[in-house]
Amino acid sequence: MTEQKDVFTRAKEAAQYIREQGVDDLEVGLILGSGLGELADEIEDRVVIQYTDIPSFPVSTVEGHAGQLVCGTLGGKKVVALQGRFHYYEGYSMEVVTFPVRVMSELGVESLIVTNAAGGVNRDFTPGDLMMIKDHINFFGTHPLIGRNNEEQGPRFPDLSFAYDLDYQELIKEAATELDLSLKEGVYFGMTGPTYETPAEIRMVSTLGGDSVGMSTVPEVIVARHAGIRVAGISCITNLAAGLGGELNHEDVIEVSTKIRSSFKSLVVTLLEKM
Ligand code: HPA
């Protein structure tokens, strides 16, 4: 029986395949959340690669996620966008959820913009707000770096004091001011889903310091930081979290993220220009 190749080898092979499609010198990775994938359509001089064609790459199942890598130029930077991410609630392991970030790292990406649709826990937030992520709380009950550490990639005990890059936070604020966008800021609280939370859980999230809540982002950011990638994060507040407004459903989440995507797009493109 042939032994399963380790994740580091598989990430190298996936990156090699992507390079063979003519993609190189990448600067910034983009992970686009539910309803926000359309930003990738603005990437110029594009090379589009289906996840199914990339060796070892997982395939996305959730509605509203496309399942392709779009490489090219956006905001004057060479970017690779993940149009459709992998969620823990889909049944993927943490290793699979974060595999694309490892591939980005192998491709030489040094900065990552992560975005998501999230529920608003902070009572000052309204659906349609954009929230700059200042920090996160990992409430997944697991961790993507459990397992053998690859010292080549990063340390066994990585520091997350500055998980979300302070310089990038300044750039996001500058971009929002220039665009005359009102920008909220806060802590993203990551839970597994796939249920939305109960009102009692949202009271807990609030007590523990969460301002937005969602089912993604935290694993990818941890793996990115481990690999030394600088991270900028933006939540689109698509709804008031459970117990703070009406009932929750995926259709409304997609509808609101679709509505705010023009301001979201301008914010990300302006941030890229400044990076
Ligand atoms: N909770 C968790 N994930 C979400 C929410 C929410 O309220 N809205 C969008 N994604």
CSV table of N, CA and C and ligand atoms in Angstrom, one decimal, residues 117-120 188 195-197 202 213-215 236 238-242 248 253, ligand 1:
chain,number,residue,atom,x,y,z
A,117,ALA,N,-19.5,36.4,5.5
A,117,ALA,CA,-20.8,36.9,5.9
A,117,ALA,C,-20.9,36.5,7.4
A,118,ALA,N,-21.5,37.4,8.2
A,118,ALA,CA,-21.5,37.1,9.6
A,118,ALA,C,-22.8,37.8,10.2
A,119,GLY,N,-23.2,37.2,11.3
A,119,GLY,CA,-24.3,37.8,12.1
A,119,GLY,C,-23.7,38.9,13.0
A,120,GLY,N,-24.5,39.9,13.2
A,120,GLY,CA,-24.1,41.0,14.1
A,120,GLY,C,-24.5,40.7,15.5
A,188,TYR,N,-14.3,38.8,15.6
A,188,TYR,CA,-15.1,37.8,15.0
A,188,TYR,C,-15.1,36.5,15.8
A,195,THR,N,-25.9,25.0,12.2
A,195,THR,CA,-27.1,25.8,12.6
A,195,THR,C,-26.6,27.2,12.9
A,196,TYR,N,-27.5,28.1,12.7
A,196,TYR,CA,-27.3,29.4,13.3
A,196,TYR,C,-27.4,29.2,14.8
A,197,GLU,N,-26.9,30.2,15.6
A,197,GLU,CA,-26.8,30.0,17.0
A,197,GLU,C,-28.2,30.1,17.7
A,202,ILE,N,-25.9,33.3,21.6
A,202,ILE,CA,-25.5,34.7,21.2
A,202,ILE,C,-25.2,35.6,22.4
A,213,VAL,N,-20.5,37.0,14.4
A,213,VAL,CA,-20.4,35.5,14.6
A,213,VAL,C,-20.6,34.9,13.2
A,214,GLY,N,-19.7,33.9,13.0
A,214,GLY,CA,-19.8,33.2,11.7
A,214,GLY,C,-19.2,31.8,11.8
A,215,MET,N,-19.2,31.1,10.6
A,215,MET,CA,-18.8,29.7,10.6
A,215,MET,C,-17.5,29.5,9.7
A,236,CYS,N,-19.0,41.0,6.5
A,236,CYS,CA,-20.2,41.7,6.0
A,236,CYS,C,-21.3,41.2,7.0
A,238,THR,N,-24.6,40.4,7.8
A,238,THR,CA,-25.8,40.1,6.9
A,238,THR,C,-27.1,40.1,7.7
A,239,ASN,N,-27.0,40.0,9.0
A,239,ASN,CA,-28.2,39.8,9.8
A,239,ASN,C,-27.9,40.1,11.2
A,240,LEU,N,-28.9,40.4,12.0
A,240,LEU,CA,-28.7,40.5,13.4
A,240,LEU,C,-28.7,39.1,13.9
A,241,ALA,N,-27.8,38.8,14.8
A,241,ALA,CA,-27.6,37.4,15.3
A,241,ALA,C,-28.9,37.0,16.1
A,242,ALA,N,-29.0,35.7,16.3
A,242,ALA,CA,-30.2,35.1,16.9
A,242,ALA,C,-30.6,35.8,18.1
A,248,LEU,N,-33.6,33.6,11.2
A,248,LEU,CA,-32.5,33.6,10.3
A,248,LEU,C,-32.6,32.6,9.2
A,253,VAL,N,-29.3,35.9,4.2
A,253,VAL,CA,-27.8,36.2,4.3
A,253,VAL,C,-27.2,36.5,2.9
B,1,HPA,N1,-24.4,33.2,12.6
B,1,HPA,C1,-23.4,32.4,12.0
B,1,HPA,N2,-23.0,32.5,10.8
B,1,HPA,C2,-23.6,33.4,10.0
B,1,HPA,C3,-24.6,34.3,10.5
B,1,HPA,C4,-25.0,34.1,11.8
B,1,HPA,O1,-25.9,34.8,12.3
B,1,HPA,N3,-24.9,35.1,9.5
B,1,HPA,C5,-24.1,34.8,8.4
B,1,HPA,N4,-23.3,33.8,8.8
